Coordinates of C-alpha atoms and ligand atoms in Angstrom, one line a residue:
Chain A
M1 CA -155.2 127.5 123.4
T2 CA -153.1 126.7 120.4
E3 CA -150.8 129.5 119.4
M4 CA -151.2 130.6 115.8
I5 CA -149.4 132.5 113.2
S6 CA -150.8 133.9 109.9
V7 CA -148.8 133.3 106.9
N8 CA -149.9 135.0 103.5
G9 CA -153.4 135.3 105.1
T10 CA -153.8 131.7 106.3
A11 CA -153.6 130.8 110.0
H12 CA -151.3 127.9 111.1
P13 CA -150.5 126.4 114.4
L14 CA -147.0 127.1 115.8
P15 CA -144.7 124.2 116.0
E16 CA -144.2 122.3 119.3
D17 CA -140.3 122.2 119.2
P18 CA -139.1 125.7 120.4
R19 CA -135.8 125.1 118.4
V20 CA -137.7 125.5 114.9
S21 CA -136.5 128.8 113.3
L22 CA -139.3 130.7 111.6
L23 CA -137.4 129.9 108.4
D24 CA -137.5 126.1 109.0
F25 CA -141.1 126.4 109.9
L26 CA -142.1 128.1 106.7
R27 CA -139.9 125.8 104.4
H28 CA -140.3 122.5 106.2
D29 CA -143.6 122.5 108.1
L30 CA -145.6 124.7 105.6
G31 CA -143.7 123.7 102.5
L32 CA -143.3 127.3 101.5
T33 CA -139.9 126.9 99.9
G34 CA -139.7 130.3 98.2
T35 CA -138.0 131.7 101.3
K36 CA -134.4 130.5 101.1
K37 CA -131.7 129.4 103.6
G38 CA -128.3 130.8 102.6
C39 CA -126.2 131.1 105.7
D40 CA -128.6 130.5 108.5
H41 CA -126.6 133.2 110.5
G42 CA -128.2 136.5 109.6
Q43 CA -125.5 137.3 107.1
C44 CA -126.9 136.8 103.6
G45 CA -130.5 137.9 103.6
A46 CA -131.9 135.0 101.5
C47 CA -134.4 134.3 104.3
T48 CA -135.9 137.7 104.4
I49 CA -139.6 137.9 105.1
I50 CA -142.0 140.5 106.1
V51 CA -143.5 140.2 109.6
N52 CA -146.2 142.7 110.6
G53 CA -145.0 144.9 107.8
I54 CA -141.3 144.9 108.9
R55 CA -138.6 142.9 107.1
I56 CA -136.5 140.5 109.1
N57 CA -134.1 137.6 108.7
S58 CA -136.3 134.5 109.4
C59 CA -133.3 132.3 110.3
L60 CA -132.5 134.3 113.4
T61 CA -135.9 134.1 115.0
L62 CA -137.8 131.3 116.6
A63 CA -141.2 130.4 115.1
A64 CA -142.5 130.0 118.8
M65 CA -141.9 133.7 119.4
H66 CA -144.4 134.7 116.7
D67 CA -147.8 133.9 118.3
G68 CA -150.3 136.2 116.6
D69 CA -148.0 137.6 114.1
S70 CA -148.8 138.1 110.4
V71 CA -146.1 137.0 107.9
T72 CA -145.7 137.6 104.3
T73 CA -143.4 135.6 102.1
I74 CA -142.5 135.7 98.4
E75 CA -145.5 133.5 97.8
G76 CA -147.7 136.1 99.3
L77 CA -146.5 138.9 97.1
G78 CA -147.7 137.9 93.7
T79 CA -148.3 135.0 91.3
P80 CA -146.8 134.2 87.9
D81 CA -149.9 135.5 86.3
E82 CA -150.1 138.6 88.6
P83 CA -146.6 139.5 89.7
S84 CA -146.2 142.4 92.1
A85 CA -144.5 145.5 90.6
L86 CA -141.2 144.4 92.0
Q87 CA -141.5 141.0 90.7
R88 CA -142.2 142.3 87.3
A89 CA -139.4 144.7 87.4
F90 CA -136.9 142.0 88.5
L91 CA -138.0 140.0 85.4
E92 CA -137.7 143.1 83.1
Y93 CA -134.2 144.1 84.3
D94 CA -132.8 140.5 84.7
G95 CA -132.4 141.2 88.4
F96 CA -131.0 137.7 89.1
Q97 CA -129.0 134.8 87.5
C98 CA -129.5 131.6 89.5
G99 CA -132.3 133.2 91.5
Y100 CA -131.4 131.8 94.8
C101 CA -131.2 135.3 96.5
T102 CA -134.2 136.6 94.6
P103 CA -137.1 135.8 97.0
G104 CA -135.1 137.6 99.9
Q105 CA -134.2 140.4 97.6
I106 CA -137.8 141.0 96.5
C107 CA -139.2 140.7 100.1
S108 CA -136.5 143.1 101.2
A109 CA -137.2 145.6 98.4
T110 CA -140.9 145.3 99.1
A111 CA -140.4 146.5 102.7
L112 CA -137.8 149.1 101.5
L113 CA -140.6 150.9 99.5
E114 CA -142.6 151.3 102.7
E115 CA -139.6 152.5 104.6
L116 CA -138.9 155.1 101.9
A117 CA -142.5 156.1 101.9
V118 CA -142.2 157.1 105.5
N119 CA -138.8 158.7 105.0
W120 CA -136.7 156.4 107.3
P121 CA -133.1 157.6 107.0
S122 CA -130.3 155.2 106.1
D123 CA -126.5 155.4 106.6
A124 CA -126.3 156.8 103.2
S125 CA -128.8 159.7 103.7
E126 CA -127.3 163.1 103.8
C127 CA -129.9 164.2 106.2
L128 CA -131.6 162.3 109.0
E129 CA -134.8 164.4 108.6
G130 CA -137.0 165.3 105.8
R131 CA -137.7 163.7 102.5
I132 CA -135.3 161.0 101.4
A133 CA -134.0 161.5 97.9
I134 CA -134.2 158.0 96.1
T135 CA -130.7 157.5 94.7
R136 CA -128.8 154.4 93.7
E137 CA -126.6 154.9 96.6
E138 CA -129.6 154.9 99.1
I139 CA -131.0 151.6 97.4
R140 CA -127.6 150.0 97.6
E141 CA -127.2 150.8 101.3
R142 CA -130.7 149.8 102.1
M143 CA -130.3 146.4 100.3
S144 CA -126.8 145.7 101.8
G145 CA -128.4 143.0 103.9
N146 CA -129.2 140.9 100.7
L147 CA -126.1 139.3 99.1
C148 CA -126.2 138.0 95.6
R149 CA -123.5 135.3 94.9
C150 CA -124.1 135.8 91.3
G151 CA -123.5 139.5 91.4
A152 CA -126.6 140.6 89.7
Y153 CA -126.4 143.8 91.9
A154 CA -126.5 146.4 89.0
N155 CA -129.7 144.9 87.6
I156 CA -131.3 144.4 91.1
V157 CA -130.7 148.1 92.0
A158 CA -132.1 149.1 88.5
A159 CA -135.3 147.1 89.0
I160 CA -135.8 148.6 92.5
E161 CA -135.0 152.1 91.3
E162 CA -137.6 151.8 88.6
V163 CA -140.4 150.8 91.0
A164 CA -139.3 153.2 93.7
T165 CA -139.2 156.2 91.5
G166 CA -142.2 155.1 89.4
G167 CA -140.0 155.0 86.3
K168 CA -139.1 158.6 86.7
S169 CA -135.3 158.3 87.0
Chain B
M1 CA -129.1 123.6 118.4
R2 CA -129.2 121.8 121.7
P3 CA -132.7 121.3 123.0
F4 CA -134.0 123.9 125.3
E5 CA -137.2 124.9 127.1
Y6 CA -138.8 128.0 126.0
S7 CA -141.3 130.2 127.9
R8 CA -142.7 133.6 127.4
S9 CA -142.2 135.6 130.6
P10 CA -145.6 137.0 131.8
S11 CA -143.9 139.6 134.1
L12 CA -140.6 141.2 134.9
S13 CA -140.3 139.4 138.3
E14 CA -140.9 136.0 136.5
A15 CA -138.2 136.9 134.0
S16 CA -135.9 137.8 136.8
L17 CA -136.6 134.7 138.6
L18 CA -135.9 132.5 135.6
T19 CA -132.8 134.3 134.5
A20 CA -131.3 134.2 138.0
S21 CA -130.5 130.5 137.1
K22 CA -127.2 130.0 135.4
D23 CA -128.9 127.8 132.8
T24 CA -131.5 130.3 131.7
L25 CA -131.0 133.3 129.3
A26 CA -133.3 136.0 128.3
I27 CA -134.1 136.3 124.7
A28 CA -135.1 139.6 123.0
G29 CA -134.5 140.0 119.3
G30 CA -132.6 136.8 119.2
T31 CA -130.2 138.1 116.5
N32 CA -127.1 137.5 118.6
L33 CA -128.3 134.8 120.9
L34 CA -129.7 132.4 118.3
D35 CA -126.7 132.8 116.1
L36 CA -124.5 131.8 119.0
M37 CA -126.8 129.0 120.0
K38 CA -126.5 127.5 116.5
L39 CA -122.8 127.6 116.9
Q40 CA -123.1 126.0 120.4
V41 CA -121.2 128.8 121.8
E42 CA -124.3 129.5 124.0
T43 CA -126.1 126.4 125.3
P44 CA -128.9 127.6 127.6
G45 CA -131.3 124.9 129.0
Q46 CA -134.0 127.5 129.0
L47 CA -134.9 130.7 127.1
A48 CA -137.1 133.3 128.8
D49 CA -138.7 135.4 126.1
I50 CA -138.9 138.9 127.4
N51 CA -140.5 140.5 124.3
R52 CA -143.9 140.8 125.8
L53 CA -142.9 142.6 128.9
G54 CA -143.5 146.1 127.6
F55 CA -140.4 148.3 127.7
A56 CA -140.9 149.1 124.1
E57 CA -141.7 152.7 124.5
I58 CA -139.6 155.7 123.7
E59 CA -140.7 158.6 125.9
D60 CA -139.7 162.0 127.0
T61 CA -138.4 162.3 130.5
G62 CA -139.3 165.1 132.9
D63 CA -136.0 167.0 132.5
G64 CA -136.1 167.2 128.7
G65 CA -134.2 163.9 128.1
L66 CA -135.5 160.7 126.4
R67 CA -136.0 157.3 127.7
L68 CA -135.4 154.3 125.2
G69 CA -137.3 151.1 126.2
S70 CA -135.0 148.1 126.2
L71 CA -137.2 146.3 124.0
A72 CA -137.7 149.1 121.5
T73 CA -135.8 148.0 118.3
N74 CA -132.8 149.5 117.0
T75 CA -134.8 150.8 114.0
E76 CA -137.5 152.3 116.2
T77 CA -134.8 154.2 118.0
A78 CA -132.9 155.3 115.0
V79 CA -135.9 156.7 113.2
H80 CA -137.6 158.2 116.3
P81 CA -138.3 162.0 115.6
R82 CA -136.5 163.1 118.7
V83 CA -133.6 160.9 118.3
R84 CA -133.1 162.2 114.8
A85 CA -133.4 165.7 115.9
D86 CA -131.6 165.8 119.3
Y87 CA -129.3 162.8 119.3
P88 CA -128.4 162.4 115.7
V89 CA -125.0 160.7 116.7
L90 CA -127.2 157.9 118.2
S91 CA -129.3 157.6 114.9
R92 CA -126.1 157.5 112.9
A93 CA -124.3 154.9 115.0
I94 CA -127.3 152.6 114.8
L95 CA -127.8 153.2 111.0
A96 CA -124.1 152.4 110.5
G97 CA -124.5 149.0 112.1
A98 CA -125.8 145.5 110.7
T99 CA -128.5 145.7 108.1
Q100 CA -132.1 147.0 108.0
Q101 CA -133.4 143.4 108.5
L102 CA -131.3 143.0 111.6
R103 CA -131.8 146.4 113.1
N104 CA -135.6 145.8 112.8
K105 CA -135.3 142.9 115.0
A106 CA -132.5 143.8 117.3
T107 CA -133.5 145.5 120.5
N108 CA -131.6 148.1 122.5
G109 CA -131.0 145.9 125.5
G110 CA -129.8 143.0 123.3
N111 CA -127.4 145.4 121.4
L112 CA -125.8 146.6 124.7
C113 CA -125.3 142.9 125.7
Q114 CA -124.2 141.6 122.3
R115 CA -121.1 139.5 122.6
T116 CA -117.7 139.8 120.9
R117 CA -117.1 138.7 117.2
C118 CA -113.7 137.2 118.1
L119 CA -113.4 134.3 115.6
Y120 CA -111.9 132.1 118.4
F121 CA -114.8 132.8 120.8
T122 CA -117.4 131.9 118.1
N123 CA -115.5 128.5 117.1
I124 CA -116.0 126.0 119.7
D125 CA -113.0 123.9 118.5
Q126 CA -110.6 126.8 119.4
P127 CA -109.2 127.9 122.8
C128 CA -110.9 130.9 124.3
N129 CA -110.7 132.0 127.8
K130 CA -114.1 133.9 127.5
R131 CA -115.9 130.9 126.3
E132 CA -114.1 128.3 128.3
P133 CA -112.0 129.8 131.2
G134 CA -108.5 128.5 131.4
S135 CA -108.4 127.2 127.8
G136 CA -106.1 130.0 126.6
C137 CA -106.6 132.7 124.1
G138 CA -106.4 131.9 120.5
A139 CA -106.3 135.5 119.2
I140 CA -103.1 136.5 121.2
N141 CA -100.5 135.4 118.6
G142 CA -103.5 134.5 116.2
I143 CA -105.9 136.2 113.9
A144 CA -106.4 139.5 115.8
K145 CA -107.3 142.0 113.1
L146 CA -110.5 143.1 114.9
H147 CA -109.1 142.9 118.4
A148 CA -108.5 145.5 121.0
I149 CA -105.5 147.8 121.6
L150 CA -106.7 149.5 124.7
G151 CA -107.6 147.9 128.3
T152 CA -106.5 144.3 127.1
S153 CA -105.4 141.6 129.5
D154 CA -103.1 138.7 129.0
Q155 CA -106.3 136.6 129.2
C156 CA -108.4 138.3 126.5
I157 CA -108.0 141.0 123.8
A158 CA -111.5 140.9 122.4
T159 CA -113.5 144.0 121.5
Y160 CA -117.1 144.9 122.3
P161 CA -118.3 145.1 118.7
G162 CA -121.4 147.3 118.8
D163 CA -121.9 150.8 117.5
M164 CA -125.0 152.0 119.4
A165 CA -123.2 151.9 122.8
V166 CA -120.4 154.0 121.6
A167 CA -122.8 156.9 120.8
L168 CA -124.7 156.3 124.1
S169 CA -121.3 156.6 125.9
A170 CA -120.5 159.8 124.2
L171 CA -124.0 161.1 125.0
G172 CA -123.5 160.3 128.7
A173 CA -126.6 158.0 128.8
T174 CA -127.5 155.6 131.7
V175 CA -128.8 152.1 131.7
Q176 CA -131.9 151.2 133.8
I177 CA -131.7 147.8 135.3
S178 CA -134.2 145.7 137.3
G179 CA -133.6 142.6 139.3
S180 CA -134.7 140.8 142.4
K181 CA -132.9 143.3 144.7
G182 CA -134.8 146.3 143.0
E183 CA -133.9 148.7 140.4
R184 CA -130.7 150.6 139.7
S185 CA -129.1 152.9 137.1
V186 CA -125.6 152.5 135.7
P187 CA -123.9 154.9 133.4
V188 CA -123.3 153.4 129.9
R189 CA -119.6 154.3 130.5
D190 CA -119.5 151.9 133.4
F191 CA -121.8 149.1 132.0
H192 CA -119.3 147.2 130.2
C193 CA -116.2 145.7 131.9
L194 CA -112.5 145.2 130.9
P195 CA -111.6 141.5 130.5
G196 CA -108.9 141.4 133.3
D197 CA -108.7 137.9 134.7
T198 CA -112.4 137.3 134.1
P199 CA -113.1 137.8 130.3
W200 CA -116.4 136.0 130.6
I201 CA -117.9 138.9 132.5
E202 CA -118.7 141.3 130.0
N203 CA -121.0 143.8 131.8
V204 CA -122.2 144.6 135.4
L205 CA -125.6 142.6 135.0
E206 CA -126.0 140.3 137.9
P207 CA -127.9 137.0 137.4
G208 CA -131.6 137.8 137.2
E209 CA -131.1 141.4 136.2
I210 CA -132.9 142.7 133.2
I211 CA -132.3 145.9 131.3
T212 CA -135.5 147.9 131.2
G213 CA -134.4 151.1 129.6
I214 CA -131.8 153.6 128.6
V215 CA -132.0 157.2 129.6
L216 CA -130.6 160.0 127.5
P217 CA -129.9 163.3 129.3
A218 CA -131.4 166.5 128.0
P219 CA -129.9 167.3 124.5
V220 CA -127.0 169.6 124.2
C221 CA -126.3 171.8 121.2
G222 CA -123.3 171.4 119.2
R223 CA -122.0 169.2 116.5
Q224 CA -122.8 165.4 116.9
I225 CA -120.6 163.0 114.7
Y226 CA -120.3 159.3 114.3
R227 CA -117.5 158.0 112.1
K228 CA -117.0 154.4 111.5
V229 CA -114.2 152.9 109.7
R230 CA -114.7 149.4 108.3
E231 CA -113.3 147.1 105.7
R232 CA -116.2 147.7 103.2
S233 CA -118.5 150.6 102.8
S234 CA -121.5 149.0 104.4
Y235 CA -122.6 146.0 106.7
A236 CA -119.3 145.4 108.5
F237 CA -118.3 145.8 112.1
A238 CA -116.1 148.7 113.1
L239 CA -112.3 148.6 112.9
V240 CA -112.4 151.9 114.6
S241 CA -115.2 154.2 115.3
V242 CA -115.6 157.7 117.0
A243 CA -118.7 159.1 118.5
A244 CA -118.3 162.8 119.3
V245 CA -120.3 165.6 120.8
L246 CA -118.5 168.8 120.1
K247 CA -119.0 172.4 120.4
L248 CA -117.0 175.5 119.7
T249 CA -117.6 178.8 121.5
D250 CA -115.7 181.7 120.4
G251 CA -113.3 179.6 118.4
K252 CA -112.6 177.3 121.4
F253 CA -113.9 173.8 122.3
S254 CA -116.6 174.3 125.0
R255 CA -117.7 170.7 124.7
A256 CA -115.8 167.6 123.7
D257 CA -117.3 164.2 124.7
L258 CA -115.7 161.6 122.7
S259 CA -116.1 157.7 122.8
F260 CA -114.4 155.1 120.8
G261 CA -115.6 151.8 119.2
G262 CA -113.5 148.8 118.1
L263 CA -110.6 149.6 120.4
A264 CA -111.5 147.8 123.7
H265 CA -113.7 145.4 125.5
K266 CA -116.1 148.3 126.1
P267 CA -116.9 151.6 124.3
W268 CA -113.8 153.5 125.3
H269 CA -114.2 156.8 127.1
D270 CA -111.1 158.6 128.4
P271 CA -112.2 161.7 130.1
R272 CA -108.6 163.2 129.7
V273 CA -109.1 163.4 125.9
G274 CA -112.1 165.8 126.2
E275 CA -110.3 167.8 129.1
A276 CA -107.2 168.4 126.8
L277 CA -109.5 169.9 124.2
L278 CA -111.7 172.1 126.2
G279 CA -110.9 175.9 126.2
Q280 CA -108.4 175.4 123.3
P281 CA -108.8 176.5 119.8
P282 CA -108.7 173.6 117.2
S283 CA -105.2 173.0 115.7
D284 CA -103.4 170.1 114.3
T285 CA -101.1 170.2 117.4
L286 CA -104.0 170.1 119.6
F287 CA -105.6 167.1 117.9
D288 CA -102.2 165.3 118.0
K289 CA -102.0 166.0 121.7
A290 CA -105.6 164.5 122.1
A291 CA -104.5 161.5 120.1
D292 CA -101.3 161.1 122.3
I293 CA -103.4 161.0 125.5
L294 CA -105.9 158.6 124.1
L295 CA -103.3 156.2 122.6
E296 CA -100.7 156.5 125.4
D297 CA -101.2 153.0 126.7
A298 CA -102.2 151.5 123.3
R299 CA -100.7 148.2 122.4
G300 CA -101.1 146.2 119.1
F301 CA -101.0 142.5 118.8
G302 CA -99.5 142.3 115.3
E303 CA -102.5 142.0 113.0
N304 CA -104.2 145.0 114.6
D305 CA -101.2 147.3 115.0
F306 CA -102.7 149.3 112.1
K307 CA -105.5 150.4 114.5
I308 CA -103.2 152.8 116.4
P309 CA -102.3 155.1 113.4
L310 CA -106.0 154.6 112.1
T311 CA -107.5 155.7 115.5
R312 CA -105.1 158.9 115.4
R313 CA -106.2 159.7 111.9
T314 CA -110.0 159.1 112.5
L315 CA -109.9 161.3 115.6
H316 CA -108.1 163.9 113.7
A317 CA -110.7 163.8 110.9
V318 CA -113.5 164.1 113.3
L319 CA -112.1 167.0 115.2
A320 CA -111.2 168.7 112.0
Q321 CA -114.9 168.5 110.9
T322 CA -115.9 171.1 113.6
T323 CA -113.6 173.7 112.0
E324 CA -114.7 172.9 108.5
D325 CA -118.3 173.6 109.6
A326 CA -117.2 176.9 111.1
A327 CA -115.5 178.0 108.0
Ligands
FAD401 C1 -124.5 139.6 110.4 C2 -124.5 140.5 111.6 C3 -124.0 141.9 111.4 C4 -124.1 142.7 112.6 N1 -123.5 143.9 112.4 C5 -123.4 144.8 113.5 C6 -122.8 146.1 113.4 O1 -122.3 146.5 112.5 N2 -123.0 146.8 114.5 C7 -123.5 146.5 115.6 O2 -123.6 147.2 116.6 N3 -124.3 145.3 115.7 C8 -124.1 144.5 114.6 N4 -124.8 143.3 114.7 C9 -125.2 142.8 116.1 C10 -126.6 143.2 116.4 O3 -126.8 144.5 116.5 C11 -127.0 142.4 117.6 O4 -127.2 141.0 117.4 C12 -128.3 142.9 118.3 O5 -128.2 144.2 118.6 C13 -128.7 142.1 119.4 O6 -130.0 142.5 119.9 P1 -131.1 141.3 120.1 O7 -132.3 142.0 120.7 O8 -131.4 140.6 118.9 O9 -130.4 140.4 121.2 P2 -130.6 138.9 121.7 O10 -129.9 138.1 120.6 O11 -132.0 138.6 121.9 O12 -129.8 139.0 123.0 C14 -128.4 139.2 123.1 C15 -127.9 139.0 124.5 O13 -128.5 139.9 125.4 C16 -129.3 139.4 126.4 N5 -130.4 140.5 126.6 C17 -131.2 140.9 125.6 N6 -132.1 141.6 126.1 C18 -131.8 141.9 127.4 C19 -132.3 142.7 128.4 N7 -133.4 143.5 128.2 N8 -131.8 142.5 129.8 C20 -130.7 141.8 129.9 N9 -130.1 141.0 129.0 C21 -130.7 141.0 127.7 C22 -129.6 138.1 126.0 O14 -129.8 137.2 127.1 C23 -128.3 137.7 125.2 O15 -127.3 137.3 126.0 C24 -124.7 142.3 113.7 C25 -125.3 141.0 113.7 C26 -125.3 140.2 112.7 C27 -125.9 138.9 112.8
SF4_402 S1 -109.6 137.5 122.6 FE1 -111.0 136.9 124.3 S2 -112.7 136.1 123.1 FE2 -111.1 136.1 121.7 S3 -110.1 134.0 121.9 FE3 -109.0 135.5 123.3 S4 -110.1 135.1 125.3 FE4 -111.5 134.3 123.6
FES403 S1 -130.3 132.6 105.8 FE1 -131.0 134.1 107.1 S2 -129.6 135.6 106.6 FE2 -128.7 134.0 105.5
FES404 S1 -129.1 135.6 91.4 FE1 -127.8 133.9 92.1 S2 -127.4 134.6 94.2 FE2 -128.4 136.3 93.4

């Protein structure tokens, strides 16, 4: 039986060569070049995607290990006509300059919202239990795996904060 | 990456059989192994994917403790309600390491076995006794900022870089291991090895042995602290870290289990430090004495000399926290 992976709702057969990272599979085999390769070593976050609801670095995992998994990339989050809330907020707040890190930032932030919704603590959380207060410090810590060479951090945090707090901050 | 064969192990015995060969490595989250394979530091001919073997559960043990499956992710462990409530030092240590994306993929077993971040080890053009026995140690007289000050040898001065295991060591956890000869349990404090003359041996795992779980003893009351000192406020390996389980009864230490990260080839636990504190009321003199004992044999290698005073101050700060709380 061919092993399959679902990407943005479409099923694809997994590659033959076990060396292919999930990142290279998405970019080269499927032509989904929204996901970016910055470092290829888990250090920059440009390759962040969402697998079964969880954000991971696609450069540090083999495509072959994802039989049956369901992947969401930046292409699956919204379209130019119908952007996701975060995509719209990144535009509104100028959450980028060159844009290279942006797909990773937005995938990461998309999963971050889910993590906040279930009150997963972070290193910045005062308390490990209970409701997490959504502060800039929390957002910065939770986004620390996404580097931005252009240094658009202040606007990235502002965009995420707006969506995370429903504009109430 | 060098070409390799990949197979998904259908059973523990199959995984043990495969990884008993020198040329085959187990792969769990892959966040350390694939990184090193891209750098050609690791060049296995075969990978045995152990992700579908089970061992992902986190469950209560009969005596009130908690068993963490080796394939549970670092995130699943850190956010588990019982870990947050009863073993906060473990949640804190995990959350202080890497990034959310990495912790989401990293497994507890892989975290224990992660390899050193020594720059010479990860650069195949450099000498390194750990990667290539007999080639020399680039870090001694080289870039050694992250390197060890305790338990070093003239062969290797690398550190074990992880955070989670430092907390597990302070908590007195044990590692459950399974192999062709059966199952065994090893305290986390004895799991990692000092470099000695065999720096390529980093832990007690024999060929074919797989970690199946980590067992935490029943929780103890008292204060649990993880304090990590790093070069930036997030997303960096520890220069020094302290995991502490501390309790004061009638103004005197009635529990003092301390382990240290960033200092040695293993999470460093010196029972004499806790013994010196027990039964004594907290004071600067006492904290100095504890640091003196801990650092008695410490030795810097130039660039990392700063770790000796930094460790002293960090230990001081952690111990002082117990009295601040009481006040
Ligand atoms: C950029 C970056 C920053 C990081 N920062 C930190 C940090 O600050 N603190 C920290 O603690 N860590 C940090 N890490 C390391 C990270 O925590 C480890 O890579 C991760 O925990 C390894 O787990 P894994 O499941 O991905 O292991 P893998 O990469 O799958 O395996 C690692 C090793 O363990 C072996 N192994 C895996 N599972 C088992 C098992 N069950 N039984 C026997 N052997 C096994 C493998 O054969 C391999 O040799 C960082 C990593 C990166 C890339
Ligand atoms: S410190 Fe150890 S790992 Fe680093 S170069 Fe020396 S032998 Fe290799
Ligand atoms: S490309 Fe994956 S983290 Fe940089
Ligand atoms: S916008 Fe250029 S790297 Fe972030």
